[in-house]
Coordinates of C-alpha atoms and ligand atoms in Angstrom, one line a residue:
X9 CA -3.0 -50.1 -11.4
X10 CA -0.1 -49.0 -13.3
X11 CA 1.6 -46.0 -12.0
X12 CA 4.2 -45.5 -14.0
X13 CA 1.9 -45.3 -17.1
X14 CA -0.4 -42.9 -15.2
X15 CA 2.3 -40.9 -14.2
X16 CA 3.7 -40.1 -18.0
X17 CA 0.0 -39.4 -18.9
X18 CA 0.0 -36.5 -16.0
X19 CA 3.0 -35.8 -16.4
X20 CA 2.2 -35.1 -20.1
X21 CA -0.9 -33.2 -18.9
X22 CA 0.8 -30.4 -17.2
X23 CA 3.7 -30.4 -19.9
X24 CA 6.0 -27.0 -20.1
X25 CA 3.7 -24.0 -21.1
X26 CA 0.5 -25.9 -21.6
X27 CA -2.8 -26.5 -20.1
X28 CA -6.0 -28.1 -20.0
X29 CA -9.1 -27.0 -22.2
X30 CA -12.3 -27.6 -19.9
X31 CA -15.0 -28.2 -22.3
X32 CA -17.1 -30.7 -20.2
X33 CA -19.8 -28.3 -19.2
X34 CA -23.2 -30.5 -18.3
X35 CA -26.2 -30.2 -20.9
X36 CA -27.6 -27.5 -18.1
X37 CA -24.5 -25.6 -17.6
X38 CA -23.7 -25.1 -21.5
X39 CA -27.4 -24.7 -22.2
X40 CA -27.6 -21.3 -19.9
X41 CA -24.5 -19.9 -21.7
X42 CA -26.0 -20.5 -24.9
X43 CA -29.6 -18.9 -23.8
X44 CA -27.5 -15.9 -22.9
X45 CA -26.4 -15.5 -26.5
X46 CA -29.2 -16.6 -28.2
X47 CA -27.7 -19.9 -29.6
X48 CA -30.3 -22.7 -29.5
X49 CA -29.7 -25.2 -26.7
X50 CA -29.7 -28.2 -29.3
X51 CA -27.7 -31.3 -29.5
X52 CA -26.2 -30.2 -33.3
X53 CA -25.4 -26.9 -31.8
X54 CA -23.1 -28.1 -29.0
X55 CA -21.3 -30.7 -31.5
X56 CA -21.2 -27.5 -34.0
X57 CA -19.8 -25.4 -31.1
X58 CA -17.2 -28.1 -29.9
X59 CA -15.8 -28.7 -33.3
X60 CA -15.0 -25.2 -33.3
X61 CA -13.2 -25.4 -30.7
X62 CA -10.8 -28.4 -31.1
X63 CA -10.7 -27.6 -34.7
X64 CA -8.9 -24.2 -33.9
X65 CA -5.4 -24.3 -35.9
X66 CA -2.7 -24.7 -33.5
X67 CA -4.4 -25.4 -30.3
X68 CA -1.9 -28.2 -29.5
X69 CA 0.7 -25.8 -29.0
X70 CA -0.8 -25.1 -25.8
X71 CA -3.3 -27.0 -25.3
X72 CA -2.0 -30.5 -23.1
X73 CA -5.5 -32.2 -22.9
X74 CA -9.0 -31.4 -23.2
X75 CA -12.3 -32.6 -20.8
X76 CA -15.1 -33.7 -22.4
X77 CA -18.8 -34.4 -21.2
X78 CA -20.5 -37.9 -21.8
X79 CA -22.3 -36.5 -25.0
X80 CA -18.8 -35.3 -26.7
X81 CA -16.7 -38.1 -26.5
X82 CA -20.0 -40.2 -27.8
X83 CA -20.0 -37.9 -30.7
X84 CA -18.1 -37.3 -33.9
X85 CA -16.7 -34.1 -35.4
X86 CA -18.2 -32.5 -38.1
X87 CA -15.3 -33.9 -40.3
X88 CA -16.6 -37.2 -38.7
X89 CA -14.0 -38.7 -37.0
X90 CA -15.1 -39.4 -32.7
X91 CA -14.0 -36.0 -31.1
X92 CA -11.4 -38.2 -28.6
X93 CA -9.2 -39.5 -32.0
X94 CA -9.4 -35.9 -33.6
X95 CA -8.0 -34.7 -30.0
X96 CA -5.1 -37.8 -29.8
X97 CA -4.3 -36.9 -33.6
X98 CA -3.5 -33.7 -32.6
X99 CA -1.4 -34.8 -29.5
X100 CA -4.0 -33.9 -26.9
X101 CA -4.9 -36.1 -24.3
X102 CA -8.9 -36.4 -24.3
X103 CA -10.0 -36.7 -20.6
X104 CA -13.6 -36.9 -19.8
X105 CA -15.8 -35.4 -16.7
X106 CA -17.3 -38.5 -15.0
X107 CA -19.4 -36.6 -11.9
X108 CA -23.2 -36.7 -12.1
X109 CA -23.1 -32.9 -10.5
X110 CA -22.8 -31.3 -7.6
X111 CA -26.5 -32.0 -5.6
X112 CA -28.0 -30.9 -2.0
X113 CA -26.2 -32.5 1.1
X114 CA -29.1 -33.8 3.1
X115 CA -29.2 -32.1 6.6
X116 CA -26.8 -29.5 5.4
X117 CA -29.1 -28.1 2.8
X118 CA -27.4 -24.7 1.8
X119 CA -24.4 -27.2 0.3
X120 CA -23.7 -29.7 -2.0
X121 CA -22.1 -33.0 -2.5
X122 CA -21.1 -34.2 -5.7
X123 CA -22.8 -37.7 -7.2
X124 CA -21.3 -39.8 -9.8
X125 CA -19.9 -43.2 -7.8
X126 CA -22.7 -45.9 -8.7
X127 CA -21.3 -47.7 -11.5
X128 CA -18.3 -45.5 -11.8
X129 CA -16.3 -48.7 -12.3
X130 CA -18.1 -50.2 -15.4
X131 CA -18.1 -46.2 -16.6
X132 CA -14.6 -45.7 -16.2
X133 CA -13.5 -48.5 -18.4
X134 CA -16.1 -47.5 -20.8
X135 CA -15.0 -44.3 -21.3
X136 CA -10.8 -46.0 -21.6
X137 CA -12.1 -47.9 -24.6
X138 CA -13.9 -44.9 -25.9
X139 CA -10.5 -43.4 -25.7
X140 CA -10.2 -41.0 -22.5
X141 CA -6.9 -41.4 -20.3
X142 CA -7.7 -38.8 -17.6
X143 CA -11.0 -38.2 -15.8
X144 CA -12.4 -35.5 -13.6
X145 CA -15.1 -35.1 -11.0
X146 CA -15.7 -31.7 -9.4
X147 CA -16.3 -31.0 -5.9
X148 CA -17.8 -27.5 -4.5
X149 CA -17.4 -26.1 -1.0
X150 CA -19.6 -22.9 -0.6
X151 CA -17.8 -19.9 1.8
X152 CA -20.9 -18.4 4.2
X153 CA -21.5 -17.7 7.6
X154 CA -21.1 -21.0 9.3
X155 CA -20.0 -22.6 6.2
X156 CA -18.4 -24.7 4.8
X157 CA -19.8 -27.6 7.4
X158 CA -17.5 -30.1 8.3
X159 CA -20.1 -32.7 7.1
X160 CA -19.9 -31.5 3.8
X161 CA -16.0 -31.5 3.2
X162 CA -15.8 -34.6 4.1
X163 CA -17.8 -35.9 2.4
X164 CA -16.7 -34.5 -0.6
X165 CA -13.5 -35.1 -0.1
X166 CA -14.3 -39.2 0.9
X167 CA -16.3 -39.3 -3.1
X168 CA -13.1 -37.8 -4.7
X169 CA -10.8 -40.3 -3.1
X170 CA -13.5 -43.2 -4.4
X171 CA -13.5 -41.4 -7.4
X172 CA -9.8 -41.3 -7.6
X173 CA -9.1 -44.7 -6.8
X174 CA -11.5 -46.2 -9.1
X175 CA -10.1 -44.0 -11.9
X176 CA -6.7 -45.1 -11.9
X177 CA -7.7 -48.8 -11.3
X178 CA -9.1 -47.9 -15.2
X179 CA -6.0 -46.3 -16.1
X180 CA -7.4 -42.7 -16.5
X181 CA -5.2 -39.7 -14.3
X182 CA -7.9 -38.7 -12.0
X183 CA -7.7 -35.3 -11.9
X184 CA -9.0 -33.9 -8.3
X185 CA -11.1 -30.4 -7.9
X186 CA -12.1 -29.4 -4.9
X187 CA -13.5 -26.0 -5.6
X188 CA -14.1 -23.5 -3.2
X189 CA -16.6 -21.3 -4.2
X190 CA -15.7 -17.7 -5.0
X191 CA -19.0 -16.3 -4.6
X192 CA -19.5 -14.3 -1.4
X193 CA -18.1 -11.0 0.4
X194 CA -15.3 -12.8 2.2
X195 CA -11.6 -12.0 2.6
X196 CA -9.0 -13.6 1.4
X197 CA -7.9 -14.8 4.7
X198 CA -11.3 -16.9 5.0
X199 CA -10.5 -18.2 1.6
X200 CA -7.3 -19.3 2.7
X201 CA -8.5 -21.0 5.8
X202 CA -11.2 -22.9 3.8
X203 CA -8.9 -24.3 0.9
X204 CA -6.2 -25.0 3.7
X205 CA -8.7 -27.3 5.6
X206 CA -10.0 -28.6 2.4
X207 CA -6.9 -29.5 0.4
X208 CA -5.5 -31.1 3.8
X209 CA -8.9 -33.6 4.4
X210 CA -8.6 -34.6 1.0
X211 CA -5.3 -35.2 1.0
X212 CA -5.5 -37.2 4.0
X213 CA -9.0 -39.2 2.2
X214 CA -6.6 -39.7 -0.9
X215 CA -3.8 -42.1 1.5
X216 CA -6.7 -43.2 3.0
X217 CA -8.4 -44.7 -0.2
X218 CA -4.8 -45.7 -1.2
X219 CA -4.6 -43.4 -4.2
X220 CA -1.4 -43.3 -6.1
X221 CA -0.3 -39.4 -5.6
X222 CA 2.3 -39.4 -8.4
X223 CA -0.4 -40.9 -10.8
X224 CA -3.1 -37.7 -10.6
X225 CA -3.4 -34.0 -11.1
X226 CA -4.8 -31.4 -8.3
X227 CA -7.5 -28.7 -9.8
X228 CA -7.7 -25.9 -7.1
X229 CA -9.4 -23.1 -7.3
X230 CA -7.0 -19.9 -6.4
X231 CA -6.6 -18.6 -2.6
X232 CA -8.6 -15.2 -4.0
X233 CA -11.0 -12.4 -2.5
X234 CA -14.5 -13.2 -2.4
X235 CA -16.1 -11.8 -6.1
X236 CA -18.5 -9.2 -3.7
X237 CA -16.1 -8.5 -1.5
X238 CA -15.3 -4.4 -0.8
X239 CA -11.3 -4.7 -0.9
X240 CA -10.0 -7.5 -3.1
X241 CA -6.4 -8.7 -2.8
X242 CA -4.2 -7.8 -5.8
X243 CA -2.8 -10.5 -8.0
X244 CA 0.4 -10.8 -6.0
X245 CA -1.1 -11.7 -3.1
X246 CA -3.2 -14.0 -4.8
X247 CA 0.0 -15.7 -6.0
X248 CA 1.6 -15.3 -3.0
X249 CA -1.6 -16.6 -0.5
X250 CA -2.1 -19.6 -3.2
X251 CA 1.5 -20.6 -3.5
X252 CA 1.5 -20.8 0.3
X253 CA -1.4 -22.5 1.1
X254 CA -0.5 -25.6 -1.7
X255 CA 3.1 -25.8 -0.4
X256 CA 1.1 -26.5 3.1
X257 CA -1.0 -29.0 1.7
X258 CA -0.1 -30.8 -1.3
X259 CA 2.4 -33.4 -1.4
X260 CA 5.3 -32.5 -3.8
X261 CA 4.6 -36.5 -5.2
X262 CA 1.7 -35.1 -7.2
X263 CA 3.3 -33.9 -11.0
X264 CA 1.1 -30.9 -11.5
X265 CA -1.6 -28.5 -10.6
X266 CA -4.3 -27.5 -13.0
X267 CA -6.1 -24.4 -11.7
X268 CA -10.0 -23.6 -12.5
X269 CA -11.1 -20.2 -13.5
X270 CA -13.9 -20.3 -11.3
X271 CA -15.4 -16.5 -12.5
X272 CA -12.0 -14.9 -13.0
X273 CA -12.3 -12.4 -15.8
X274 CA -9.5 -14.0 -18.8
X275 CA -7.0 -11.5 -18.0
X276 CA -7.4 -12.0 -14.0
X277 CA -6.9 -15.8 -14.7
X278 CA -3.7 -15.2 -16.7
X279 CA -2.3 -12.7 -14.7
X280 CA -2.9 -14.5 -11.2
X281 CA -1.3 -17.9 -12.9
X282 CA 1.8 -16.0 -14.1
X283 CA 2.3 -14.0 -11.0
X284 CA 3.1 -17.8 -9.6
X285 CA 5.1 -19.2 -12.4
X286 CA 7.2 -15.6 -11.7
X287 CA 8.3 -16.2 -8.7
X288 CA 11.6 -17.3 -8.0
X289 CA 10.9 -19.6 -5.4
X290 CA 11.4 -23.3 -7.0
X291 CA 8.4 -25.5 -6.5
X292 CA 7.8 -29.2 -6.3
X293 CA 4.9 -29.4 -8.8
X294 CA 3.8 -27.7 -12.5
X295 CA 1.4 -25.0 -11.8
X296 CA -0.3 -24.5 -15.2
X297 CA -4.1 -24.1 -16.2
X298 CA -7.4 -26.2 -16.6
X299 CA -9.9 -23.1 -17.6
X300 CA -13.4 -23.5 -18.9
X301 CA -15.0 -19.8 -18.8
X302 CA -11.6 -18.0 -18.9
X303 CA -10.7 -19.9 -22.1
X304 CA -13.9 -19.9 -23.7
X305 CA -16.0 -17.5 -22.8
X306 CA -14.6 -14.7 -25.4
X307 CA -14.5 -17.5 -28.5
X308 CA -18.4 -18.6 -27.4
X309 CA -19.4 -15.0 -27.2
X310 CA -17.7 -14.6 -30.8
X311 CA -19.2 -17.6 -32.0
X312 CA -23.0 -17.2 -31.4
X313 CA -24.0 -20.0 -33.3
X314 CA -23.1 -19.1 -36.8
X315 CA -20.7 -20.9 -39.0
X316 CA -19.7 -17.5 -40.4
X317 CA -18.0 -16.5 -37.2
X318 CA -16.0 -19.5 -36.5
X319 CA -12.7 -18.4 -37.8
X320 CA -12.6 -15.3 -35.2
X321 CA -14.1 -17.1 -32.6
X322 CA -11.1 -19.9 -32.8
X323 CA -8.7 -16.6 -33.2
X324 CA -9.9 -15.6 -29.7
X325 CA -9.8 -19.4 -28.0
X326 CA -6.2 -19.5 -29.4
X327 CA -5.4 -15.9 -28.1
X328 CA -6.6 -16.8 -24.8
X329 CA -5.1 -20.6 -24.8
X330 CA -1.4 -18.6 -25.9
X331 CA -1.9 -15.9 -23.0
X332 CA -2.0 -18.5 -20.6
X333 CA 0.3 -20.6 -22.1
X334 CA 2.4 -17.9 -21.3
X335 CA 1.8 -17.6 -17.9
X336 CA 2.1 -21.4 -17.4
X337 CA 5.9 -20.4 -17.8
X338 CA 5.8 -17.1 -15.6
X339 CA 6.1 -15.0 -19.4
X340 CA 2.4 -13.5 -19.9
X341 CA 2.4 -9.7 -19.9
X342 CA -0.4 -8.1 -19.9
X343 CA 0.7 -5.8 -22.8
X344 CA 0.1 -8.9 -24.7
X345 CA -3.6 -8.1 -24.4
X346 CA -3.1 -5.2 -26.4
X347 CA -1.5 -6.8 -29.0
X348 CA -4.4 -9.0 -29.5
X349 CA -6.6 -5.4 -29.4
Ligands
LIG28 P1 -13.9 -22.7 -14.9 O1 -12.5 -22.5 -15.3 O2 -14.9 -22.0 -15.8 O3 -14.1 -22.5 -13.4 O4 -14.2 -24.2 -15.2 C1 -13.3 -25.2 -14.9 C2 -14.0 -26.5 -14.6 O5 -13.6 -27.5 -15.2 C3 -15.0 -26.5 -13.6 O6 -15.3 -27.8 -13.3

């Protein structure tokens, strides 16, 4: 493995006041948020709606990389060139989602573990030739009385350091998400015990799978109130409580940290982000952004499936993808939402 090359490629992922465009959502995953809009759930439809996005004008300037899903990176744009060489020409990274989804844990039915690590080896250097140089595979840890089971974060964590390990042998930047699940009525306190424990068990399956740390990006979810829960924390301590809990967990060898929305609303998303990047305590890693729904969700709902509304849907991605942009430097206001109004 070479770690100095993976480190420039992460290093490049989480440049200054950039982020990461998740766009890798499975055929199930981007087929309900079509049904909700009434876009058919076709295979021209998704390449239509992807073009869209990475066509947007100026996406590069804050856009660092962008995941793709097996069917993307297989496909061309519709100005034909493969979607990973439209994304290099622009100067962003193409990265690709190599999980098989998040599944039942036997015995521990009311969680999952994440699949994906039969022939992960032979896909991995696949998907290098097809042009990807960072990978991701998502773990989920579900907060609920009793949970999350030991059984099931470790396992999860032991398949991302696999996952990890065999991804850099390939030469892709694994990046690492352990999500813990926002749904719920917890506190913020039981959040922060959970992604404590979490982010300290993988950290410690990582060594233990001999993963190169300076060579991969982390993808947290934030240390945030449970989305049913009667008092939420307010975005300071959310910055504050998520601040804490990496500087007690991840080593300050890793380059960067790429959040997930995970539900945020877009302005949430931005505004918990920048409260971070605002503080003045220095910190050893980039904190910047790896959003799906809290880039996207506006442009899609723009979008609908017609050609005609393509230019204002990429307006919105770009607004959202410059808001936090913003916030990946600690400069997002949110009186910049009502410039956009
Ligand atoms: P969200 O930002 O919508 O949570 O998605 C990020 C992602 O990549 C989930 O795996």
């Amino acid at each position: 493995m070479n770690i100095e090359e993976l480190n420039k490629i992460a290093r490049a992922m989480v440049a200054p006041g950039r982020g990461i465009l998740a766009m890798d959502e499975s055929h199930p995953t981007c087929n309900k948020r079509f049904e909700k809009l009434g876009i058919p759930t076709t295979e021209p439809m998704r390449r239509a709606y992807r073009d869209m996005l990475v066509t947007s004008p100026g996406l590069s300037d804050f856009i660092s990389g962008a995941i793709l899903f097996d069917e993307t990176i297989r496909q061309n744009t519709l100005g034909d060139i493969p979607f990973a060489a439209h994304l290099g020409n622009l100067g962003i990274i193409p990265g690709i989602k190599v999980d098989a989804g998040a599944k039942p844990l036997a015995g521990h039915e009311a969680e999952k573990v994440t699949h994906g690590l039969d022939g992960l080896r032979e896909r991995c250097a696949e998907y290098y030739e097809l042009g990807a140089r960072f990978s991701k595979w998502r773990a989920v840890i579900t907060i609920g009385p009793g949970l999350p089971s030991w059984a099931c974060i470790e396992a999860n964590a032991h398949a991302l350091a696999r996952y990890a390990r065999l991804s850099q042998e390939a030469g892709l930047v694994p990046i690492v998400e352990p999500e813990v699940l926002m749904d719920g009525d917890h506190t913020i306190e039981h959040c922060y015990s959970v992604t404590e424990l979490t982010q300290r068990i993988v950290f410690h399956q990582l060594k233990n799978q001999g993963v190169a740390l300076e060579g991969m990006i982390l993808k947290p979810s934030m240390v945030i109130s449970g989305a049913s829960a009667n008092s939420r924390a307010d975005a300071k301590t959310v910055a504050e409580q998520t601040v804490r809990c990496l500087l007690n967990t991840v080593p300050a060898a890793v380059p960067g940290i790429a959040f997930l929305s995970g539900g945020q609303t877009d302005q949430e998303a931005s505004t918990h982000l920048n409260a971070m990047n605002s503080s003045v305590r220095p910190l050893p890693w980039t904190l910047t952004f790896s959003y799906g729904r809290a880039l996207q969700q506006t442009a899609m709902q723009v979008w609908k499936g017609d050609r005609a509304n393509v230019l204002l849907a990429q307006q919105a991605l770009l607004w959202r993808a410059r808001c936090n942009g913003s916030a990946a430097l600690g400069k997002y206001s949110e009186a910049m939402e009502s410039e956009v109004a």
